[in-house]
PDB file of N, CA and C in Angstrom:
ATOM      1  N   MET A 366      -8.204 -30.119  13.155  1.00 55.00           N
ATOM      2  CA  MET A 366      -8.304 -29.761  11.766  1.00 55.00           C
ATOM      3  C   MET A 366      -7.772 -28.587  11.258  1.00 55.00           C
ATOM      4  N   GLY A 367      -8.076 -27.595  11.829  1.00 66.00           N
ATOM      5  CA  GLY A 367      -7.439 -26.156  11.538  1.00 66.00           C
ATOM      6  C   GLY A 367      -8.163 -25.553  10.579  1.00 66.00           C
ATOM      7  N   VAL A 368      -9.546 -25.939  10.157  1.00 68.00           N
ATOM      8  CA  VAL A 368     -10.182 -25.352   9.032  1.00 68.00           C
ATOM      9  C   VAL A 368     -11.399 -24.569   9.704  1.00 68.00           C
ATOM     10  N   TRP A 369     -11.488 -23.519   9.159  1.00 68.00           N
ATOM     11  CA  TRP A 369     -12.744 -22.391   9.799  1.00 68.00           C
ATOM     12  C   TRP A 369     -13.404 -22.149   8.836  1.00 68.00           C
ATOM     13  N   ILE A 370     -14.745 -21.995   8.599  1.00 70.00           N
ATOM     14  CA  ILE A 370     -15.496 -21.928   7.844  1.00 70.00           C
ATOM     15  C   ILE A 370     -16.562 -20.731   8.330  1.00 70.00           C
ATOM     16  N   GLU A 371     -16.735 -19.843   7.728  1.00 72.00           N
ATOM     17  CA  GLU A 371     -17.417 -18.582   8.149  1.00 72.00           C
ATOM     18  C   GLU A 371     -18.733 -18.420   7.509  1.00 72.00           C
ATOM     19  N   ALA A 372     -19.656 -18.514   7.863  1.00 72.00           N
ATOM     20  CA  ALA A 372     -21.040 -18.674   7.480  1.00 72.00           C
ATOM     21  C   ALA A 372     -21.806 -17.160   7.372  1.00 72.00           C
ATOM     22  N   LYS A 373     -22.398 -16.682   6.515  1.00 78.00           N
ATOM     23  CA  LYS A 373     -22.831 -15.253   6.267  1.00 78.00           C
ATOM     24  C   LYS A 373     -24.385 -15.353   6.221  1.00 78.00           C
ATOM     25  N   SER A 374     -25.144 -14.790   6.892  1.00 82.00           N
ATOM     26  CA  SER A 374     -26.597 -14.437   6.454  1.00 82.00           C
ATOM     27  C   SER A 374     -27.092 -13.375   6.980  1.00 82.00           C
ATOM     28  N   SER A 375     -27.775 -12.750   6.762  1.00 86.00           N
ATOM     29  CA  SER A 375     -28.878 -11.645   7.264  1.00 86.00           C
ATOM     30  C   SER A 375     -30.546 -12.347   7.423  1.00 86.00           C
ATOM     31  N   ASN A 376     -30.368 -13.427   7.506  1.00 89.00           N
ATOM     32  CA  ASN A 376     -31.837 -14.065   7.980  1.00 89.00           C
ATOM     33  C   ASN A 376     -31.544 -15.027   9.154  1.00 89.00           C
ATOM     34  N   THR A 377     -32.355 -14.373  10.081  1.00 90.00           N
ATOM     35  CA  THR A 377     -32.329 -14.812  11.588  1.00 90.00           C
ATOM     36  C   THR A 377     -32.451 -16.520  11.496  1.00 90.00           C
ATOM     37  N   LYS A 378     -33.396 -17.013  10.953  1.00 91.00           N
ATOM     38  CA  LYS A 378     -33.268 -18.402  10.869  1.00 91.00           C
ATOM     39  C   LYS A 378     -31.741 -19.120  10.365  1.00 91.00           C
ATOM     40  N   HIS A 379     -31.496 -18.595   9.275  1.00 88.00           N
ATOM     41  CA  HIS A 379     -29.902 -19.247   8.879  1.00 88.00           C
ATOM     42  C   HIS A 379     -29.044 -18.817   9.475  1.00 88.00           C
ATOM     43  N   VAL A 380     -28.758 -17.763  10.332  1.00 86.00           N
ATOM     44  CA  VAL A 380     -27.875 -17.589  11.234  1.00 86.00           C
ATOM     45  C   VAL A 380     -28.177 -18.838  12.441  1.00 86.00           C
ATOM     46  N   ILE A 381     -29.143 -18.862  12.843  1.00 89.00           N
ATOM     47  CA  ILE A 381     -29.728 -19.849  13.987  1.00 89.00           C
ATOM     48  C   ILE A 381     -28.958 -21.181  13.679  1.00 89.00           C
ATOM     49  N   ASN A 382     -29.558 -21.490  12.493  1.00 87.00           N
ATOM     50  CA  ASN A 382     -28.925 -23.072  11.746  1.00 87.00           C
ATOM     51  C   ASN A 382     -27.217 -22.849  11.723  1.00 87.00           C
ATOM     52  N   ASN A 383     -26.915 -21.969  11.392  1.00 83.00           N
ATOM     53  CA  ASN A 383     -25.434 -21.951  11.045  1.00 83.00           C
ATOM     54  C   ASN A 383     -24.675 -21.890  12.561  1.00 83.00           C
ATOM     55  N   VAL A 384     -25.276 -21.599  13.579  1.00 84.00           N
ATOM     56  CA  VAL A 384     -24.834 -21.821  15.094  1.00 84.00           C
ATOM     57  C   VAL A 384     -24.954 -23.120  15.229  1.00 84.00           C
ATOM     58  N   LYS A 385     -26.144 -23.712  15.072  1.00 88.00           N
ATOM     59  CA  LYS A 385     -26.414 -25.062  15.541  1.00 88.00           C
ATOM     60  C   LYS A 385     -25.485 -26.163  14.582  1.00 88.00           C
ATOM     61  N   ALA A 386     -24.825 -25.946  13.418  1.00 83.00           N
ATOM     62  CA  ALA A 386     -23.980 -26.753  12.692  1.00 83.00           C
ATOM     63  C   ALA A 386     -22.799 -26.945  13.353  1.00 83.00           C
ATOM     64  N   ALA A 387     -22.266 -26.096  14.261  1.00 81.00           N
ATOM     65  CA  ALA A 387     -20.956 -25.949  14.825  1.00 81.00           C
ATOM     66  C   ALA A 387     -21.155 -27.244  16.109  1.00 81.00           C
ATOM     67  N   ASP A 388     -22.347 -27.494  16.465  1.00 86.00           N
ATOM     68  CA  ASP A 388     -22.536 -28.785  17.396  1.00 86.00           C
ATOM     69  C   ASP A 388     -22.463 -30.055  16.588  1.00 86.00           C
ATOM     70  N   ILE A 389     -22.448 -30.232  15.502  1.00 87.00           N
ATOM     71  CA  ILE A 389     -22.424 -31.698  14.939  1.00 87.00           C
ATOM     72  C   ILE A 389     -21.146 -32.253  15.267  1.00 87.00           C
ATOM     73  N   GLN A 390     -21.205 -33.845  15.684  1.00 90.00           N
ATOM     74  CA  GLN A 390     -20.137 -34.472  15.973  1.00 90.00           C
ATOM     75  C   GLN A 390     -20.275 -35.433  14.952  1.00 90.00           C
ATOM     76  N   LEU A 391     -19.324 -35.720  14.312  1.00 91.00           N
ATOM     77  CA  LEU A 391     -18.898 -36.812  13.172  1.00 91.00           C
ATOM     78  C   LEU A 391     -18.329 -37.766  13.838  1.00 91.00           C
ATOM     79  N   ALA A 392     -18.593 -39.439  13.557  1.00 95.00           N
ATOM     80  CA  ALA A 392     -17.966 -40.690  14.049  1.00 95.00           C
ATOM     81  C   ALA A 392     -16.793 -40.773  13.322  1.00 95.00           C
ATOM     82  N   GLU A 393     -15.624 -41.430  13.782  1.00 96.00           N
ATOM     83  CA  GLU A 393     -14.421 -41.518  13.111  1.00 96.00           C
ATOM     84  C   GLU A 393     -14.833 -42.304  12.005  1.00 96.00           C
ATOM     85  N   GLU A 394     -16.010 -43.113  11.451  1.00 96.00           N
ATOM     86  CA  GLU A 394     -15.987 -43.819  10.075  1.00 96.00           C
ATOM     87  C   GLU A 394     -16.344 -42.638   9.309  1.00 96.00           C
ATOM     88  N   ASP A 395     -17.195 -41.490   9.603  1.00 94.00           N
ATOM     89  CA  ASP A 395     -17.742 -40.567   8.687  1.00 94.00           C
ATOM     90  C   ASP A 395     -16.255 -39.670   8.411  1.00 94.00           C
ATOM     91  N   LEU A 396     -15.601 -39.561   9.545  1.00 92.00           N
ATOM     92  CA  LEU A 396     -14.499 -38.562   9.268  1.00 92.00           C
ATOM     93  C   LEU A 396     -13.667 -39.624   8.002  1.00 92.00           C
ATOM     94  N   ALA A 397     -13.251 -40.860   8.373  1.00 94.00           N
ATOM     95  CA  ALA A 397     -12.685 -41.655   7.499  1.00 94.00           C
ATOM     96  C   ALA A 397     -13.208 -41.625   5.963  1.00 94.00           C
ATOM     97  N   LYS A 398     -14.456 -41.727   5.943  1.00 95.00           N
ATOM     98  CA  LYS A 398     -14.917 -41.489   4.586  1.00 95.00           C
ATOM     99  C   LYS A 398     -14.829 -40.291   3.826  1.00 95.00           C
ATOM    100  N   ILE A 399     -14.877 -39.223   4.465  1.00 92.00           N
ATOM    101  CA  ILE A 399     -14.649 -37.898   4.263  1.00 92.00           C
ATOM    102  C   ILE A 399     -12.973 -37.444   3.697  1.00 92.00           C
ATOM    103  N   ASP A 400     -12.127 -38.155   4.628  1.00 92.00           N
ATOM    104  CA  ASP A 400     -10.867 -38.102   4.382  1.00 92.00           C
ATOM    105  C   ASP A 400     -10.419 -39.246   2.947  1.00 92.00           C
ATOM    106  N   SER A 401     -11.356 -40.155   2.783  1.00 94.00           N
ATOM    107  CA  SER A 401     -10.867 -40.955   1.714  1.00 94.00           C
ATOM    108  C   SER A 401     -11.081 -40.208   0.303  1.00 94.00           C
ATOM    109  N   VAL A 402     -12.599 -39.607   0.074  1.00 94.00           N
ATOM    110  CA  VAL A 402     -12.629 -38.916  -0.966  1.00 94.00           C
ATOM    111  C   VAL A 402     -11.952 -37.557  -1.030  1.00 94.00           C
ATOM    112  N   TYR A 403     -11.551 -36.765  -0.113  1.00 91.00           N
ATOM    113  CA  TYR A 403     -10.637 -35.561  -0.069  1.00 91.00           C
ATOM    114  C   TYR A 403      -9.680 -35.600   0.614  1.00 91.00           C
ATOM    115  N   PRO A 404      -8.555 -36.597  -0.071  1.00 88.00           N
ATOM    116  CA  PRO A 404      -7.146 -36.870   0.796  1.00 88.00           C
ATOM    117  C   PRO A 404      -6.496 -35.259   0.992  1.00 88.00           C
ATOM    118  N   GLU A 405      -5.601 -35.229   1.968  1.00 85.00           N
ATOM    119  CA  GLU A 405      -4.599 -34.157   2.113  1.00 85.00           C
ATOM    120  C   GLU A 405      -3.750 -34.200   1.019  1.00 85.00           C
ATOM    121  N   PRO A 406      -3.463 -32.899   0.336  1.00 83.00           N
ATOM    122  CA  PRO A 406      -2.598 -32.449  -0.693  1.00 83.00           C
ATOM    123  C   PRO A 406      -1.428 -32.906  -0.454  1.00 83.00           C
ATOM    124  N   SER A 407      -0.773 -33.693  -1.422  1.00 86.00           N
ATOM    125  CA  SER A 407       0.434 -34.091  -1.410  1.00 86.00           C
ATOM    126  C   SER A 407       1.563 -32.916  -1.490  1.00 86.00           C
ATOM    127  N   VAL A 408       1.283 -31.729  -1.822  1.00 84.00           N
ATOM    128  CA  VAL A 408       2.144 -30.770  -1.758  1.00 84.00           C
ATOM    129  C   VAL A 408       1.649 -29.685  -1.427  1.00 84.00           C
ATOM    130  N   SER A 409       2.305 -28.682  -0.458  1.00 85.00           N
ATOM    131  CA  SER A 409       2.005 -27.433  -0.067  1.00 85.00           C
ATOM    132  C   SER A 409       1.778 -26.164  -0.874  1.00 85.00           C
ATOM    133  N   GLU A 410       0.409 -26.217  -1.439  1.00 82.00           N
ATOM    134  CA  GLU A 410       0.477 -24.980  -2.368  1.00 82.00           C
ATOM    135  C   GLU A 410      -0.772 -24.505  -2.380  1.00 82.00           C
ATOM    136  N   PRO A 411      -0.776 -23.362  -2.275  1.00 81.00           N
ATOM    137  CA  PRO A 411      -2.132 -22.283  -2.072  1.00 81.00           C
ATOM    138  C   PRO A 411      -3.036 -22.704  -2.819  1.00 81.00           C
ATOM    139  N   LEU A 412      -4.504 -22.524  -2.895  1.00 77.00           N
ATOM    140  CA  LEU A 412      -5.692 -22.313  -3.688  1.00 77.00           C
ATOM    141  C   LEU A 412      -5.256 -21.420  -4.715  1.00 77.00           C
ATOM    142  N   ALA A 413      -5.836 -21.794  -5.833  1.00 81.00           N
ATOM    143  CA  ALA A 413      -6.026 -20.761  -6.930  1.00 81.00           C
ATOM    144  C   ALA A 413      -6.958 -20.067  -6.556  1.00 81.00           C
ATOM    145  N   LEU A 414      -7.028 -18.801  -6.565  1.00 82.00           N
ATOM    146  CA  LEU A 414      -8.090 -17.592  -6.715  1.00 82.00           C
ATOM    147  C   LEU A 414      -8.243 -16.856  -7.850  1.00 82.00           C
ATOM    148  N   TRP A 415      -9.522 -16.980  -8.545  1.00 75.00           N
ATOM    149  CA  TRP A 415      -9.595 -16.541  -9.676  1.00 75.00           C
ATOM    150  C   TRP A 415      -8.808 -15.641 -10.066  1.00 75.00           C
TER     151      TRP A 415
END
């Protein structure tokens, strides 16, 4: 996919949960649902930053 999200926390429990989230495996059906709701952009344009 090429997407990386860096979660930040100073709370130990949150840090542990953030690491565990990297082990989640989505089924092809789930990925297809996500892709249908959030399709790939039709043009290559950076996201607007405030």
